[in-house]
Amino acid sequence: MKSFKKTVNRKKVILVLLIALGLLVPLKIGYDYYSSDYHSDLTAKVYNDTVNENINIVFYKKGCPYCEAGMSKIKSEAKDSDVTTFYVDVDSADGQALISRFDVVKAPTIVTVRDGAITLDYYAYDDKNGDITVNEKYIEEVFAD
């Protein structure tokens, strides 16, 4: 029961932070495409009940080869991380609101919020030879905080 309570409280904390960032609409942030056992609904009520916390927001697009290349590393790191992570489909209505809010240019992006500071970077990109490369160092860093 203690573990469940901790999880619920962490989600509340995250939601308040997102509201403080100006996201005043209920958000549906899911990870259905990559993992059928993970789904998170972010609602305005839960959002209002939270306080500042460090979070990661992983943007993805279904069928994106960059997103697919980086997702296994992200899932692996997120699984063992204490940092709460949300997954956002950029093609959804809520995803469009979030990419606008955080100035996300391309789908394979992770936005990090740490003590109110927002940063973002690509988790996969083309290397100098034009091959898709997973930014493993960056992924490890954002999940280690």
PDB file of C-alpha atoms in Angstrom:
ATOM      1  CA  MET A   1       0.000   0.000   0.000  1.00  0.00           C
ATOM      2  CA  LYS A   2       2.888   2.338   0.758  1.00  0.00           C
ATOM      3  CA  SER A   3       4.258   1.920  -2.791  1.00  0.00           C
ATOM      4  CA  PHE A   4       0.871   2.719  -4.349  1.00  0.00           C
ATOM      5  CA  LYS A   5       0.528   5.849  -2.241  1.00  0.00           C
ATOM      6  CA  LYS A   6       4.001   7.011  -3.278  1.00  0.00           C
ATOM      7  CA  THR A   7       3.130   6.514  -6.965  1.00  0.00           C
ATOM      8  CA  VAL A   8      -0.140   8.436  -6.642  1.00  0.00           C
ATOM      9  CA  ASN A   9       1.571  11.294  -4.799  1.00  0.00           C
ATOM     10  CA  ARG A  10       4.357  11.502  -7.436  1.00  0.00           C
ATOM     11  CA  LYS A  11       1.792  11.781 -10.224  1.00  0.00           C
ATOM     12  CA  LYS A  12      -0.015  14.540  -8.350  1.00  0.00           C
ATOM     13  CA  VAL A  13       3.238  16.410  -7.946  1.00  0.00           C
ATOM     14  CA  ILE A  14       3.972  16.186 -11.638  1.00  0.00           C
ATOM     15  CA  LEU A  15       0.579  17.396 -12.654  1.00  0.00           C
ATOM     16  CA  VAL A  16       0.803  20.556 -10.570  1.00  0.00           C
ATOM     17  CA  LEU A  17       4.147  21.316 -12.138  1.00  0.00           C
ATOM     18  CA  LEU A  18       2.713  21.001 -15.622  1.00  0.00           C
ATOM     19  CA  ILE A  19      -0.158  23.334 -14.735  1.00  0.00           C
ATOM     20  CA  ALA A  20       2.345  25.815 -13.424  1.00  0.00           C
ATOM     21  CA  LEU A  21       3.996  25.662 -16.833  1.00  0.00           C
ATOM     22  CA  GLY A  22       0.804  26.923 -18.411  1.00  0.00           C
ATOM     23  CA  LEU A  23      -0.748  23.697 -19.583  1.00  0.00           C
ATOM     24  CA  LEU A  24      -4.319  24.321 -18.561  1.00  0.00           C
ATOM     25  CA  VAL A  25      -6.023  21.651 -20.612  1.00  0.00           C
ATOM     26  CA  PRO A  26      -6.591  18.053 -19.571  1.00  0.00           C
ATOM     27  CA  LEU A  27      -3.878  15.982 -21.139  1.00  0.00           C
ATOM     28  CA  LYS A  28      -3.981  12.455 -22.340  1.00  0.00           C
ATOM     29  CA  ILE A  29      -0.436  11.246 -22.507  1.00  0.00           C
ATOM     30  CA  GLY A  30      -0.060   7.664 -23.509  1.00  0.00           C
ATOM     31  CA  TYR A  31       2.507   5.162 -24.418  1.00  0.00           C
ATOM     32  CA  ASP A  32       0.115   2.703 -26.021  1.00  0.00           C
ATOM     33  CA  TYR A  33       2.045   2.389 -29.248  1.00  0.00           C
ATOM     34  CA  TYR A  34       5.227   1.189 -27.606  1.00  0.00           C
ATOM     35  CA  SER A  35       4.007  -0.676 -24.574  1.00  0.00           C
ATOM     36  CA  SER A  36       0.528  -2.057 -24.056  1.00  0.00           C
ATOM     37  CA  ASP A  37       1.085  -2.281 -20.291  1.00  0.00           C
ATOM     38  CA  TYR A  38       1.809   1.455 -19.864  1.00  0.00           C
ATOM     39  CA  HIS A  39      -0.784   4.152 -20.114  1.00  0.00           C
ATOM     40  CA  SER A  40      -1.020   7.370 -18.174  1.00  0.00           C
ATOM     41  CA  ASP A  41      -3.876   9.827 -18.166  1.00  0.00           C
ATOM     42  CA  LEU A  42      -2.932  13.280 -17.067  1.00  0.00           C
ATOM     43  CA  THR A  43      -6.048  15.194 -16.073  1.00  0.00           C
ATOM     44  CA  ALA A  44      -6.514  18.757 -14.916  1.00  0.00           C
ATOM     45  CA  LYS A  45      -7.754  17.591 -11.501  1.00  0.00           C
ATOM     46  CA  VAL A  46      -4.696  15.451 -10.806  1.00  0.00           C
ATOM     47  CA  TYR A  47      -2.599  18.189 -12.291  1.00  0.00           C
ATOM     48  CA  ASN A  48      -4.015  20.712  -9.808  1.00  0.00           C
ATOM     49  CA  ASP A  49      -3.228  18.439  -6.869  1.00  0.00           C
ATOM     50  CA  THR A  50       0.512  18.211  -7.512  1.00  0.00           C
ATOM     51  CA  VAL A  51       3.635  20.163  -6.583  1.00  0.00           C
ATOM     52  CA  ASN A  52       6.995  20.730  -8.297  1.00  0.00           C
ATOM     53  CA  GLU A  53       8.900  17.588  -9.245  1.00  0.00           C
ATOM     54  CA  ASN A  54      11.528  16.525 -11.726  1.00  0.00           C
ATOM     55  CA  ILE A  55      10.005  14.881 -14.797  1.00  0.00           C
ATOM     56  CA  ASN A  56      10.827  13.705 -18.301  1.00  0.00           C
ATOM     57  CA  ILE A  57       8.447  14.111 -21.212  1.00  0.00           C
ATOM     58  CA  VAL A  58       9.296  11.794 -24.103  1.00  0.00           C
ATOM     59  CA  PHE A  59       7.823  12.866 -27.425  1.00  0.00           C
ATOM     60  CA  TYR A  60       7.321  10.255 -30.130  1.00  0.00           C
ATOM     61  CA  LYS A  61       5.473   9.704 -33.397  1.00  0.00           C
ATOM     62  CA  LYS A  62       4.054   6.404 -34.503  1.00  0.00           C
ATOM     63  CA  GLY A  63       6.103   4.993 -37.371  1.00  0.00           C
ATOM     64  CA  CYS A  64       9.008   7.392 -36.826  1.00  0.00           C
ATOM     65  CA  PRO A  65      12.245   5.424 -37.370  1.00  0.00           C
ATOM     66  CA  TYR A  66      14.159   7.730 -34.985  1.00  0.00           C
ATOM     67  CA  CYS A  67      11.586   7.272 -32.226  1.00  0.00           C
ATOM     68  CA  GLU A  68      11.559   3.511 -32.719  1.00  0.00           C
ATOM     69  CA  ALA A  69      15.362   3.378 -32.670  1.00  0.00           C
ATOM     70  CA  GLY A  70      15.586   5.157 -29.315  1.00  0.00           C
ATOM     71  CA  MET A  71      12.562   3.743 -27.531  1.00  0.00           C
ATOM     72  CA  SER A  72      14.102   0.505 -26.236  1.00  0.00           C
ATOM     73  CA  LYS A  73      16.926   2.451 -24.547  1.00  0.00           C
ATOM     74  CA  ILE A  74      14.406   4.929 -23.125  1.00  0.00           C
ATOM     75  CA  LYS A  75      12.173   2.150 -21.791  1.00  0.00           C
ATOM     76  CA  SER A  76      15.173   0.408 -20.226  1.00  0.00           C
ATOM     77  CA  GLU A  77      16.430   3.563 -18.502  1.00  0.00           C
ATOM     78  CA  ALA A  78      12.949   4.723 -17.432  1.00  0.00           C
ATOM     79  CA  LYS A  79      12.200   1.371 -15.847  1.00  0.00           C
ATOM     80  CA  ASP A  80      15.053   1.738 -13.339  1.00  0.00           C
ATOM     81  CA  SER A  81      14.769   5.506 -12.854  1.00  0.00           C
ATOM     82  CA  ASP A  82      13.191   7.482 -10.023  1.00  0.00           C
ATOM     83  CA  VAL A  83      12.366  10.290 -12.466  1.00  0.00           C
ATOM     84  CA  THR A  84       8.707  10.207 -13.506  1.00  0.00           C
ATOM     85  CA  THR A  85       8.297   9.971 -17.265  1.00  0.00           C
ATOM     86  CA  PHE A  86       5.378  10.795 -19.532  1.00  0.00           C
ATOM     87  CA  TYR A  87       5.150   9.732 -23.180  1.00  0.00           C
ATOM     88  CA  VAL A  88       3.474  12.058 -25.677  1.00  0.00           C
ATOM     89  CA  ASP A  89       2.321  11.166 -29.192  1.00  0.00           C
ATOM     90  CA  VAL A  90       3.025  14.319 -31.228  1.00  0.00           C
ATOM     91  CA  ASP A  91       0.138  13.512 -33.584  1.00  0.00           C
ATOM     92  CA  SER A  92      -2.491  13.693 -30.826  1.00  0.00           C
ATOM     93  CA  ALA A  93      -4.336  16.933 -30.044  1.00  0.00           C
ATOM     94  CA  ASP A  94      -2.733  17.083 -26.611  1.00  0.00           C
ATOM     95  CA  GLY A  95       0.633  16.280 -28.160  1.00  0.00           C
ATOM     96  CA  GLN A  96       0.239  19.247 -30.504  1.00  0.00           C
ATOM     97  CA  ALA A  97      -0.437  21.527 -27.530  1.00  0.00           C
ATOM     98  CA  LEU A  98       2.645  20.231 -25.734  1.00  0.00           C
ATOM     99  CA  ILE A  99       5.007  20.485 -28.703  1.00  0.00           C
ATOM    100  CA  SER A 100       3.919  24.081 -29.080  1.00  0.00           C
ATOM    101  CA  ARG A 101       4.353  24.779 -25.363  1.00  0.00           C
ATOM    102  CA  PHE A 102       7.861  23.301 -25.203  1.00  0.00           C
ATOM    103  CA  ASP A 103       8.994  24.350 -28.707  1.00  0.00           C
ATOM    104  CA  VAL A 104       9.584  20.748 -29.781  1.00  0.00           C
ATOM    105  CA  VAL A 105      10.683  20.692 -33.428  1.00  0.00           C
ATOM    106  CA  LYS A 106      11.018  16.945 -34.105  1.00  0.00           C
ATOM    107  CA  ALA A 107       9.308  13.944 -32.540  1.00  0.00           C
ATOM    108  CA  PRO A 108      12.319  12.120 -31.037  1.00  0.00           C
ATOM    109  CA  THR A 109      12.720  14.655 -28.239  1.00  0.00           C
ATOM    110  CA  ILE A 110      12.953  14.401 -24.473  1.00  0.00           C
ATOM    111  CA  VAL A 111      11.968  17.458 -22.454  1.00  0.00           C
ATOM    112  CA  THR A 112      13.366  17.501 -18.929  1.00  0.00           C
ATOM    113  CA  VAL A 113      12.018  19.607 -16.100  1.00  0.00           C
ATOM    114  CA  ARG A 114      14.418  19.952 -13.182  1.00  0.00           C
ATOM    115  CA  ASP A 115      13.647  22.355 -10.358  1.00  0.00           C
ATOM    116  CA  GLY A 116      11.618  24.490 -12.760  1.00  0.00           C
ATOM    117  CA  ALA A 117      14.294  24.582 -15.495  1.00  0.00           C
ATOM    118  CA  ILE A 118      13.235  23.135 -18.850  1.00  0.00           C
ATOM    119  CA  THR A 119      15.683  21.625 -21.321  1.00  0.00           C
ATOM    120  CA  LEU A 120      15.243  19.447 -24.379  1.00  0.00           C
ATOM    121  CA  ASP A 121      17.289  17.438 -26.819  1.00  0.00           C
ATOM    122  CA  TYR A 122      16.869  14.703 -29.434  1.00  0.00           C
ATOM    123  CA  TYR A 123      17.149  11.104 -28.281  1.00  0.00           C
ATOM    124  CA  ALA A 124      17.866   9.941 -31.849  1.00  0.00           C
ATOM    125  CA  TYR A 125      19.267  11.731 -34.871  1.00  0.00           C
ATOM    126  CA  ASP A 126      21.239  11.300 -38.113  1.00  0.00           C
ATOM    127  CA  ASP A 127      24.979  10.932 -37.584  1.00  0.00           C
ATOM    128  CA  LYS A 128      27.570  12.379 -39.963  1.00  0.00           C
ATOM    129  CA  ASN A 129      27.141   9.354 -42.268  1.00  0.00           C
ATOM    130  CA  GLY A 130      23.378   9.781 -42.404  1.00  0.00           C
ATOM    131  CA  ASP A 131      22.681   6.746 -40.209  1.00  0.00           C
ATOM    132  CA  ILE A 132      20.149   6.871 -37.375  1.00  0.00           C
ATOM    133  CA  THR A 133      22.004   7.146 -34.067  1.00  0.00           C
ATOM    134  CA  VAL A 134      20.533   6.797 -30.584  1.00  0.00           C
ATOM    135  CA  ASN A 135      21.782   9.485 -28.199  1.00  0.00           C
ATOM    136  CA  GLU A 136      22.461   6.949 -25.429  1.00  0.00           C
ATOM    137  CA  LYS A 137      24.530   9.306 -23.281  1.00  0.00           C
ATOM    138  CA  TYR A 138      21.727  11.885 -23.186  1.00  0.00           C
ATOM    139  CA  ILE A 139      19.113   9.225 -22.438  1.00  0.00           C
ATOM    140  CA  GLU A 140      21.196   7.890 -19.547  1.00  0.00           C
ATOM    141  CA  GLU A 141      21.693  11.417 -18.178  1.00  0.00           C
ATOM    142  CA  VAL A 142      18.017  12.384 -18.136  1.00  0.00           C
ATOM    143  CA  PHE A 143      16.994   9.217 -16.357  1.00  0.00           C
ATOM    144  CA  ALA A 144      19.826   9.374 -13.805  1.00  0.00           C
ATOM    145  CA  ASP A 145      18.704  12.671 -12.231  1.00  0.00           C
TER     146      ASP A 145
END
